Amino acid sequence: MKWNSIVFKLGATIFIILISVLLPLIYTIDRLFYKSYLSEAHYQINQLAAQYSNSLSSREDLDSLQAVANLTKTEICIIDREGKILFTSNDEAFHQDTQIERELVEEAYSKKDTQIEYHNTTNNLNYFVSGKPLYLSNQEDVGLLVFSNAKHIKKSVHDIELLLWVTMIGALCMALGFTYIASKKLASPLLQMEKVTRDVAKGKFYKKVTISSNDEVGSLATAINDLGQELERYRNRQTEFFANISHDLRTPISYIKGYIQVLQDELYKDEKEKDLYLSIILDEANQLNVLITDLFELSKIESGQLDLQLNWINVHELIESCLIKVALKAKEKEILLQKELDTNIPFIFSDGARLEQILMNLLENAIRYNKLNGHIKVKGVVEKKKVHLLIEDTGVGIPEEDLPYIFERFYKVDKSRSNRIGSTGLGLSIVKHLVLLLEGEIKVKSTLHKGTTFYIALPFNIREGIKDKVL
Ligand SMILES: Nc1ncnc2c1ncn2[C@@H]1O[C@H](COP(=O)(O)OP(=O)(O)OP(=O)(O)O)[C@@H](O)[C@H]1O
Ligand SMILES: [Mg+2]
């Protein structure tokens, strides 16, 4: 196991937490228990002493003390005021006629319950002691001392202490075991994620993480899988982009080369056919020009090299001028152009030329992908401090599955050759970039065979940041 592994870190953390909680807890329980056990032991011996002192009334009763002492596993001594032992239940531990310590004499003649521990030097044992004055019938002034061996009591306390510590160590081991299993369970999907991420980084986008839970780890796994999918799509788009670019460049060039060859070899029947070939060459050259201009434009926008020329723009005039420009193309397909603009649309502070480029692209699409005798309506409303423009057409529409991709470079819904001339698939990509550059938003809605609507929302005033940068 590595020191910096999650298993070790989690284990160490839980161990430290448990130790810092359990140690003081066990210590406190131990002390409380020790104290209450000792005071219980003292209480019992005090009780015994009190009972003996109450029940002994004459010297004759002393004979029974030996048996009582044996029965209660205690030692009993009767002493006089000087501390001399007059009676002992155990002569080996407390010799008859010897002198007992002053402290114990006071204990024997006091009426209070005390908690005294006494070390007997004769047998080297510790005792709990309780003493009470004795009132015998012959008026003798004697005291009673009851000794209980502390070894038994302390042994019981130690046994319980041991049990507490064993329980703590057991709990600790169990907690560590659970932590190990839990952290292994937690770490294993992470390790799998690491492996898959490395594979994805090497281009193996098909590698996927198994999603085994719906928690944070599960959503991380989903995110990694999504990332792999996105990267795969990006790589495919890149490959497609280069394939498209080379195809779109190569095709007009090959047409141009072919027809020039035909003209050079004079392989045409008459002047009319020659003119036809020349117009094809011109068309293809124009297509090449459009493609290169669009690509150049797109790369300039993407690399942030496009400078905006900001000015106050009359949206009404701008739309009118665009509609005039596309009127001829619309007439060719008998398309009706309509305008429905709110009168309260203000002048907006933006880049007029770029705005016109956006509208022209959308209007040209609306014409190109419209039916004969179709309609195009340009609507304009003001809402939430923004100008909302809608370009609605009654054209072929866009299939739902193509909608998310139409703003991508070279994306064409109809990829047929007949649609090749005049269509590069870059128009909407440029539009999207320009709208974003003008701090706007663009959306599309479409119903197949019914029509398409593009929505653009533009701010009244491009934000200060951009103004500072550009002006
Ligand atoms: N109004 C529309 N109605 C139906 N389909 C549309 C419309 N606008 C765009 N599309 C579809 O989206 C694709 C991408 O449009 P885009 O404008 O980017 O490229 P294009 O029109 O093919 O070429 P160009 O670069 O000359 O504009 C089009 O090929 C077309 O299939
Ligand atoms: Mg277009």
Coordinates of C-alpha atoms and ligand atoms in Angstrom, one line a residue:
M1 CA 0.0 0.0 0.0
K2 CA 1.4 3.4 -1.0
W3 CA 1.7 6.1 1.7
N4 CA -0.1 8.6 -0.4
S5 CA -2.9 6.2 -1.4
I6 CA -6.5 7.0 -0.5
V7 CA -6.7 3.8 1.6
F8 CA -3.8 4.8 3.8
K9 CA -5.0 8.4 4.1
L10 CA -8.5 7.5 5.0
G11 CA -7.3 4.7 7.4
A12 CA -4.9 7.1 9.1
T13 CA -7.6 9.8 9.4
I14 CA -10.1 7.4 10.9
F15 CA -7.5 6.0 13.2
I16 CA -6.5 9.4 14.5
I17 CA -10.1 10.4 15.0
L18 CA -11.0 7.2 16.8
I19 CA -7.9 7.4 19.0
S20 CA -8.6 11.1 19.9
V21 CA -12.2 10.3 20.8
L22 CA -11.8 6.8 22.3
L23 CA -8.7 7.5 24.5
P24 CA -10.2 10.3 26.6
L25 CA -13.5 8.5 26.6
I26 CA -12.1 5.2 27.9
Y27 CA -9.9 7.1 30.4
T28 CA -12.8 9.0 31.8
I29 CA -15.0 5.9 32.0
D30 CA -12.1 4.1 33.7
R31 CA -11.6 6.9 36.3
L32 CA -15.3 7.2 37.0
F33 CA -15.6 3.5 37.4
Y34 CA -12.5 3.3 39.6
K35 CA -13.8 6.0 41.8
S36 CA -17.3 4.6 42.2
Y37 CA -16.0 1.1 42.8
L38 CA -13.6 2.3 45.5
S39 CA -16.3 4.4 47.2
E40 CA -18.6 1.4 47.0
A41 CA -15.9 -0.8 48.7
H42 CA -15.4 1.8 51.3
Y43 CA -19.1 2.1 51.9
Q44 CA -19.5 -1.6 52.3
I45 CA -16.6 -1.8 54.8
N46 CA -18.1 1.1 56.7
Q47 CA -21.4 -0.6 56.8
L48 CA -19.7 -3.8 58.1
A49 CA -17.9 -1.9 60.8
A50 CA -21.2 -0.2 61.8
Q51 CA -23.0 -3.5 62.0
Y52 CA -20.3 -5.1 64.1
S53 CA -20.2 -2.2 66.5
N54 CA -23.9 -2.3 66.9
S55 CA -24.1 -6.1 67.4
L56 CA -21.2 -6.5 69.8
S57 CA -22.4 -5.7 73.3
S58 CA -20.1 -7.9 75.6
R59 CA -16.7 -9.4 75.7
E60 CA -18.3 -12.8 75.1
D61 CA -19.5 -11.7 71.7
L62 CA -15.9 -11.3 70.6
D63 CA -15.5 -15.0 70.3
S64 CA -17.8 -15.0 67.3
L65 CA -15.8 -12.3 65.6
Q66 CA -13.3 -14.8 64.2
A67 CA -16.0 -16.7 62.4
V68 CA -17.6 -13.5 61.1
A69 CA -14.2 -12.3 59.8
N70 CA -13.7 -15.5 58.0
L71 CA -17.1 -15.4 56.5
T72 CA -16.8 -11.8 55.3
K73 CA -13.2 -12.2 54.2
T74 CA -12.1 -9.3 56.5
E75 CA -9.8 -8.9 59.4
I76 CA -11.2 -7.5 62.6
C77 CA -9.2 -5.9 65.5
I78 CA -10.4 -4.5 68.8
I79 CA -8.0 -1.9 70.2
D80 CA -7.8 0.3 73.3
R81 CA -7.3 4.0 73.5
E82 CA -3.5 3.6 73.2
G83 CA -3.8 1.6 70.0
K84 CA -2.9 -1.8 71.6
I85 CA -4.6 -4.7 69.9
L86 CA -6.8 -6.5 72.4
F87 CA -8.4 -8.9 69.9
T88 CA -7.4 -9.9 66.4
S89 CA -9.0 -12.2 64.0
N90 CA -5.7 -12.8 62.2
D91 CA -2.7 -12.9 64.6
E92 CA -0.2 -13.2 61.7
A93 CA -1.2 -10.0 60.0
F94 CA -2.2 -8.0 63.2
H95 CA -0.3 -9.3 66.2
Q96 CA -2.1 -9.4 69.5
D97 CA -0.8 -6.8 72.1
T98 CA 1.1 -4.8 69.4
Q99 CA 0.6 -1.2 68.9
I100 CA -1.4 0.1 65.9
E101 CA -0.8 3.4 64.1
R102 CA -2.2 6.6 65.6
E103 CA -4.2 7.4 62.5
L104 CA -6.1 4.1 62.8
V105 CA -6.8 4.7 66.5
E106 CA -8.4 8.0 65.6
E107 CA -10.4 6.2 62.9
A108 CA -11.6 3.6 65.4
Y109 CA -12.8 6.2 67.9
S110 CA -14.4 8.5 65.3
K111 CA -18.1 8.1 64.5
K112 CA -17.7 9.3 60.9
D113 CA -17.5 7.1 57.8
T114 CA -14.1 7.5 56.3
Q115 CA -12.1 6.2 53.3
I116 CA -8.7 5.1 54.6
E117 CA -6.2 2.9 52.9
Y118 CA -3.6 1.3 55.1
H119 CA -0.4 -0.5 54.3
N120 CA 0.4 -3.3 56.7
T121 CA 4.2 -3.6 57.0
T122 CA 3.9 -7.1 58.7
N123 CA 2.5 -8.8 55.6
N124 CA 3.1 -6.1 53.1
L125 CA -0.6 -5.9 52.1
N126 CA -2.9 -2.9 51.5
Y127 CA -6.2 -2.7 53.3
F128 CA -9.3 -0.6 53.2
V129 CA -10.0 0.3 56.8
S130 CA -13.1 1.4 58.7
G131 CA -13.3 1.9 62.4
K132 CA -16.1 2.5 65.0
P133 CA -16.1 2.9 68.8
L134 CA -17.5 -0.2 70.6
Y135 CA -19.8 0.1 73.6
L136 CA -19.5 -3.1 75.6
S137 CA -21.6 -3.8 78.7
N138 CA -18.6 -3.6 81.1
Q139 CA -18.0 0.0 80.0
E140 CA -14.6 -0.8 78.5
D141 CA -13.3 2.0 76.3
V142 CA -12.4 0.1 73.1
G143 CA -12.6 0.6 69.4
L144 CA -13.3 -1.7 66.5
L145 CA -11.2 -1.8 63.2
V146 CA -12.3 -3.7 60.2
F147 CA -9.7 -4.4 57.5
S148 CA -10.6 -5.5 54.0
N149 CA -7.9 -6.7 51.6
A150 CA -7.5 -4.1 48.9
K151 CA -5.9 -6.6 46.5
H152 CA -9.3 -8.3 45.7
I153 CA -11.1 -5.0 45.1
K154 CA -8.2 -3.6 43.0
K155 CA -8.0 -6.8 41.0
S156 CA -11.7 -6.5 40.1
V157 CA -11.1 -2.9 39.0
H158 CA -8.1 -3.9 37.0
D159 CA -10.0 -6.7 35.3
I160 CA -12.7 -4.2 34.3
E161 CA -10.0 -1.8 33.1
L162 CA -8.5 -4.5 31.0
L163 CA -11.9 -5.3 29.5
L164 CA -12.3 -1.7 28.6
W165 CA -9.0 -1.4 26.9
V166 CA -9.5 -4.7 25.1
T167 CA -12.9 -3.4 23.9
M168 CA -11.3 -0.2 22.7
I169 CA -8.5 -2.0 20.8
G170 CA -11.1 -4.4 19.3
A171 CA -13.3 -1.4 18.2
L172 CA -10.2 0.2 16.7
C173 CA -9.3 -2.9 14.8
M174 CA -12.8 -3.3 13.6
A175 CA -13.0 0.3 12.5
L176 CA -9.7 0.0 10.7
G177 CA -10.9 -3.2 9.0
F178 CA -14.1 -1.5 7.9
T179 CA -12.1 1.6 6.8
Y180 CA -9.8 -0.6 4.7
I181 CA -12.7 -2.3 3.0
A182 CA -14.6 1.0 2.5
S183 CA -11.6 2.9 1.1
K184 CA -10.7 0.0 -1.2
K185 CA -14.3 0.1 -2.5
L186 CA -14.0 3.9 -2.9
A187 CA -10.5 3.8 -4.5
S188 CA -11.2 1.0 -7.0
P189 CA -13.5 3.1 -9.2
L190 CA -11.1 6.0 -8.9
L191 CA -8.2 3.8 -10.1
Q192 CA -10.4 2.6 -13.0
M193 CA -11.2 6.2 -13.8
E194 CA -7.5 7.0 -13.8
K195 CA -6.8 4.1 -16.2
V196 CA -9.6 5.0 -18.5
T197 CA -8.6 8.7 -18.5
R198 CA -5.0 7.8 -19.4
D199 CA -6.3 5.6 -22.2
V200 CA -8.6 8.4 -23.5
A201 CA -5.6 10.7 -23.4
K202 CA -3.8 8.2 -25.7
G203 CA -6.8 8.4 -28.1
K204 CA -8.6 5.2 -27.1
F205 CA -11.9 7.0 -26.9
Y206 CA -13.9 3.8 -26.9
K207 CA -12.7 3.0 -23.3
K208 CA -15.5 3.6 -20.8
V209 CA -15.7 3.7 -17.0
T210 CA -18.2 1.3 -15.4
I211 CA -20.8 3.4 -13.5
S212 CA -21.6 1.4 -10.4
S213 CA -23.2 4.1 -8.2
N214 CA -25.3 7.2 -8.6
D215 CA -23.3 9.3 -6.1
E216 CA -20.5 11.8 -6.7
V217 CA -18.1 9.0 -7.8
G218 CA -20.8 7.9 -10.3
S219 CA -21.3 11.3 -11.7
L220 CA -17.5 11.7 -12.1
A221 CA -17.5 8.5 -14.0
T222 CA -20.3 9.7 -16.2
A223 CA -18.4 13.0 -16.8
I224 CA -15.3 11.1 -17.8
N225 CA -17.3 9.0 -20.2
D226 CA -19.0 12.1 -21.6
L227 CA -15.6 13.7 -22.0
G228 CA -14.3 10.7 -23.9
Q229 CA -17.3 10.9 -26.2
E230 CA -16.9 14.6 -26.7
L231 CA -13.2 14.1 -27.5
E232 CA -14.1 11.4 -30.0
R233 CA -16.6 13.6 -31.7
Y234 CA -14.1 16.5 -31.7
R235 CA -11.5 14.2 -33.3
N236 CA -14.0 13.0 -35.9
R237 CA -14.9 16.6 -36.6
Q238 CA -11.3 17.5 -37.0
T239 CA -10.7 14.6 -39.4
E240 CA -13.9 15.5 -41.2
F241 CA -12.8 19.2 -41.3
F242 CA -9.5 18.3 -43.1
A243 CA -11.3 15.9 -45.4
N244 CA -13.9 18.5 -46.3
I245 CA -11.4 21.3 -46.7
S246 CA -9.2 19.2 -49.1
H247 CA -12.3 17.9 -50.9
D248 CA -13.8 21.4 -51.3
L249 CA -10.5 22.8 -52.5
R250 CA -9.7 19.9 -54.8
T251 CA -13.1 19.7 -56.5
P252 CA -13.2 23.2 -58.0
I253 CA -9.5 23.0 -58.9
S254 CA -10.1 19.7 -60.8
Y255 CA -13.0 21.2 -62.6
I256 CA -11.0 24.3 -63.5
K257 CA -8.0 22.2 -64.7
G258 CA -10.3 19.9 -66.7
Y259 CA -12.2 22.6 -68.5
I260 CA -9.0 24.6 -69.2
Q261 CA -7.5 21.5 -70.7
V262 CA -10.7 21.1 -72.9
L263 CA -10.4 24.8 -74.0
Q264 CA -6.6 24.4 -74.6
D265 CA -7.1 21.4 -76.8
E266 CA -10.1 23.1 -78.4
L267 CA -12.3 20.2 -77.7
Y268 CA -15.6 22.2 -78.0
K269 CA -18.1 22.2 -80.9
D270 CA -18.9 25.9 -81.1
E271 CA -18.5 29.2 -79.4
K272 CA -21.6 28.5 -77.3
E273 CA -20.0 25.4 -75.7
K274 CA -16.8 27.4 -75.2
D275 CA -18.8 30.1 -73.3
L276 CA -20.4 27.4 -71.2
Y277 CA -17.0 25.9 -70.2
L278 CA -15.7 29.4 -69.4
S279 CA -18.7 30.1 -67.2
I280 CA -18.2 26.8 -65.4
I281 CA -14.5 27.8 -64.8
L282 CA -15.7 31.2 -63.5
D283 CA -18.3 29.5 -61.1
E284 CA -15.7 27.2 -59.8
A285 CA -13.1 30.0 -59.3
N286 CA -15.8 32.0 -57.4
Q287 CA -16.6 28.9 -55.3
L288 CA -12.9 28.6 -54.5
N289 CA -12.8 32.3 -53.6
V290 CA -15.9 32.1 -51.4
L291 CA -14.4 29.0 -49.6
I292 CA -11.0 30.6 -49.0
T293 CA -12.6 34.0 -47.9
D294 CA -15.0 32.1 -45.5
L295 CA -12.1 30.0 -44.1
F296 CA -10.0 33.1 -43.6
E297 CA -12.9 34.9 -42.0
L298 CA -13.6 32.0 -39.7
S299 CA -10.0 31.6 -38.6
K300 CA -9.7 35.4 -37.9
I301 CA -12.9 35.2 -35.7
E302 CA -11.7 32.1 -33.9
S303 CA -8.3 33.5 -33.2
G304 CA -9.8 36.7 -31.9
Q305 CA -8.2 38.9 -34.6
L306 CA -11.5 40.4 -35.9
D307 CA -11.8 44.0 -35.0
L308 CA -15.2 45.4 -34.4
Q309 CA -16.2 48.8 -35.8
L310 CA -18.8 49.9 -33.2
N311 CA -21.4 52.5 -34.0
W312 CA -25.0 53.5 -33.4
I313 CA -27.1 51.4 -35.8
N314 CA -30.6 51.9 -37.1
V315 CA -31.9 48.4 -37.1
H316 CA -34.9 49.3 -39.3
E317 CA -32.6 50.6 -42.0
L318 CA -30.2 47.8 -41.7
I319 CA -32.9 45.1 -42.2
E320 CA -34.5 47.1 -45.1
S321 CA -31.1 47.3 -46.8
C322 CA -30.6 43.5 -46.4
L323 CA -34.0 42.8 -47.8
I324 CA -33.3 45.0 -50.8
K325 CA -30.0 43.1 -51.4
V326 CA -31.6 39.6 -51.4
A327 CA -34.8 40.7 -53.2
L328 CA -33.4 39.6 -56.6
K329 CA -32.5 36.1 -55.4
A330 CA -35.9 35.8 -53.7
K331 CA -37.7 36.9 -56.9
E332 CA -35.9 34.1 -58.8
K333 CA -37.8 31.6 -56.6
E334 CA -40.9 33.7 -56.3
I335 CA -40.4 34.0 -52.6
L336 CA -42.4 36.7 -50.7
L337 CA -40.3 38.8 -48.4
Q338 CA -42.1 40.3 -45.4
K339 CA -41.0 42.6 -42.6
E340 CA -42.7 43.0 -39.2
L341 CA -40.7 45.3 -37.0
D342 CA -41.8 47.0 -33.7
T343 CA -41.6 50.7 -33.9
N344 CA -39.9 51.0 -30.5
I345 CA -36.7 49.2 -31.7
P346 CA -34.0 51.6 -30.6
F347 CA -30.7 52.4 -32.3
I348 CA -28.2 49.8 -31.0
F349 CA -24.5 50.3 -30.3
S350 CA -22.9 47.4 -32.3
D351 CA -20.9 46.6 -35.5
G352 CA -23.2 47.3 -38.5
A353 CA -21.1 45.5 -41.1
R354 CA -21.0 42.3 -39.0
L355 CA -24.7 42.5 -38.2
E356 CA -25.4 42.8 -41.9
Q357 CA -23.2 39.8 -42.6
I358 CA -25.2 37.8 -40.0
L359 CA -28.6 38.8 -41.5
M360 CA -27.4 38.3 -45.1
N361 CA -26.2 34.8 -44.3
L362 CA -29.5 33.9 -42.6
L363 CA -31.6 35.5 -45.4
E364 CA -29.6 33.7 -48.1
N365 CA -30.1 30.4 -46.3
A366 CA -33.8 31.2 -45.9
I367 CA -34.0 31.7 -49.7
R368 CA -31.7 28.8 -50.7
Y369 CA -33.5 26.3 -48.6
N370 CA -37.0 27.6 -49.3
K371 CA -39.5 26.2 -51.7
L372 CA -40.7 28.0 -54.9
N373 CA -43.4 30.5 -53.9
G374 CA -42.3 30.3 -50.3
H375 CA -42.4 33.1 -47.7
I376 CA -39.7 34.7 -45.5
K377 CA -40.7 36.9 -42.6
V378 CA -38.3 39.1 -40.6
K379 CA -39.7 40.1 -37.2
G380 CA -38.2 42.4 -34.7
V381 CA -39.3 43.0 -31.1
V382 CA -37.8 44.6 -28.0
E383 CA -37.7 42.6 -24.8
K384 CA -35.6 42.7 -21.6
K385 CA -33.3 45.4 -23.0
K386 CA -32.5 43.4 -26.1
V387 CA -33.5 43.5 -29.7
H388 CA -34.9 40.1 -30.8
L389 CA -34.8 39.4 -34.5
L390 CA -36.6 36.4 -36.0
I391 CA -36.0 35.1 -39.6
E392 CA -38.8 32.7 -40.4
D393 CA -39.0 30.7 -43.7
T394 CA -41.4 28.2 -45.1
G395 CA -38.6 26.0 -46.5
V396 CA -37.5 22.4 -46.4
G397 CA -36.7 22.5 -42.6
I398 CA -33.9 20.8 -40.8
P399 CA -34.2 17.3 -39.3
E400 CA -34.1 17.3 -35.5
E401 CA -31.0 15.1 -35.4
D402 CA -29.1 17.7 -37.5
L403 CA -30.1 20.7 -35.5
P404 CA -27.3 20.5 -32.8
Y405 CA -24.7 20.4 -35.5
I406 CA -25.7 23.1 -38.1
F407 CA -23.5 25.7 -36.5
E408 CA -20.4 23.5 -36.9
R409 CA -17.9 24.2 -39.7
F410 CA -18.7 22.4 -43.0
Y411 CA -21.9 20.9 -41.6
K412 CA -24.4 20.5 -44.4
V413 CA -27.7 18.7 -44.0
D414 CA -28.0 17.8 -47.6
K415 CA -24.5 16.6 -48.7
S416 CA -25.5 15.8 -52.3
R417 CA -23.2 17.0 -55.1
S418 CA -26.0 19.0 -56.8
N419 CA -26.0 21.3 -53.7
R420 CA -22.3 21.8 -53.9
I421 CA -21.9 25.1 -55.8
G422 CA -22.5 28.1 -53.6
S423 CA -22.6 26.1 -50.4
T424 CA -19.5 25.7 -48.2
G425 CA -21.2 24.8 -44.9
L426 CA -19.4 27.6 -43.2
G427 CA -22.1 30.3 -43.2
L428 CA -23.8 29.4 -39.9
S429 CA -20.5 28.8 -38.2
I430 CA -19.4 32.3 -39.1
V431 CA -22.9 33.6 -38.1
K432 CA -22.7 32.0 -34.6
H433 CA -19.2 33.3 -34.0
L434 CA -20.2 36.8 -35.0
V435 CA -23.3 36.8 -32.9
L436 CA -21.3 35.8 -29.9
L437 CA -18.7 38.5 -30.7
L438 CA -21.6 41.0 -30.7
E439 CA -22.6 39.7 -27.2
G440 CA -25.7 38.2 -28.6
E441 CA -27.4 34.8 -28.7
I442 CA -28.6 32.7 -31.5
K443 CA -31.2 29.8 -31.5
V444 CA -32.9 27.8 -34.1
K445 CA -36.2 26.0 -34.4
S446 CA -37.3 23.9 -37.3
T447 CA -40.0 21.6 -38.5
L448 CA -39.1 19.3 -41.4
H449 CA -40.9 20.3 -44.7
K450 CA -42.5 23.2 -43.0
G451 CA -39.9 25.8 -42.3
T452 CA -37.1 27.1 -40.0
T453 CA -36.8 30.1 -37.7
F454 CA -33.6 31.6 -36.5
Y455 CA -33.7 33.8 -33.4
I456 CA -31.1 36.4 -32.6
A457 CA -31.0 38.5 -29.4
L458 CA -28.8 41.5 -29.5
P459 CA -27.9 43.9 -26.6
F460 CA -28.8 47.6 -26.9
N461 CA -25.2 48.3 -26.2
I462 CA -22.2 46.1 -26.4
R463 CA -20.7 45.7 -23.0
E464 CA -18.1 48.1 -21.8
G465 CA -15.3 45.5 -21.8
I466 CA -15.5 44.9 -25.5
K467 CA -15.8 48.7 -26.2
D468 CA -12.6 49.3 -24.3
K469 CA -10.9 46.5 -26.1
V470 CA -12.0 47.5 -29.6
L471 CA -12.3 51.3 -29.6
Ligands
LIG1 N1 -33.1 28.2 -43.3 C1 -32.7 26.9 -43.5 N2 -33.6 25.9 -43.8 C2 -33.2 24.7 -44.0 N3 -31.9 24.3 -43.8 C3 -31.0 25.2 -43.5 C4 -31.3 26.5 -43.3 N4 -30.2 27.2 -42.9 C5 -29.2 26.3 -42.9 N5 -29.7 25.1 -43.2 C6 -28.9 23.8 -43.3 O1 -27.8 24.0 -42.5 C7 -26.6 23.8 -43.2 C8 -25.5 24.7 -42.8 O2 -25.8 26.0 -43.2 P1 -24.6 27.0 -43.6 O3 -25.2 28.3 -43.9 O4 -23.6 26.9 -42.5 O5 -24.0 26.3 -44.9 P2 -24.4 26.4 -46.4 O6 -25.6 27.3 -46.5 O7 -24.5 25.0 -46.8 O8 -23.1 27.1 -47.0 P3 -22.7 28.6 -47.0 O9 -21.4 28.5 -46.3 O10 -22.6 29.1 -48.3 O11 -23.7 29.3 -46.2 C9 -27.0 23.9 -44.7 O12 -26.2 23.1 -45.5 C10 -28.4 23.5 -44.7 O13 -28.5 22.1 -44.9
MG2 MG -25.5 29.3 -45.7

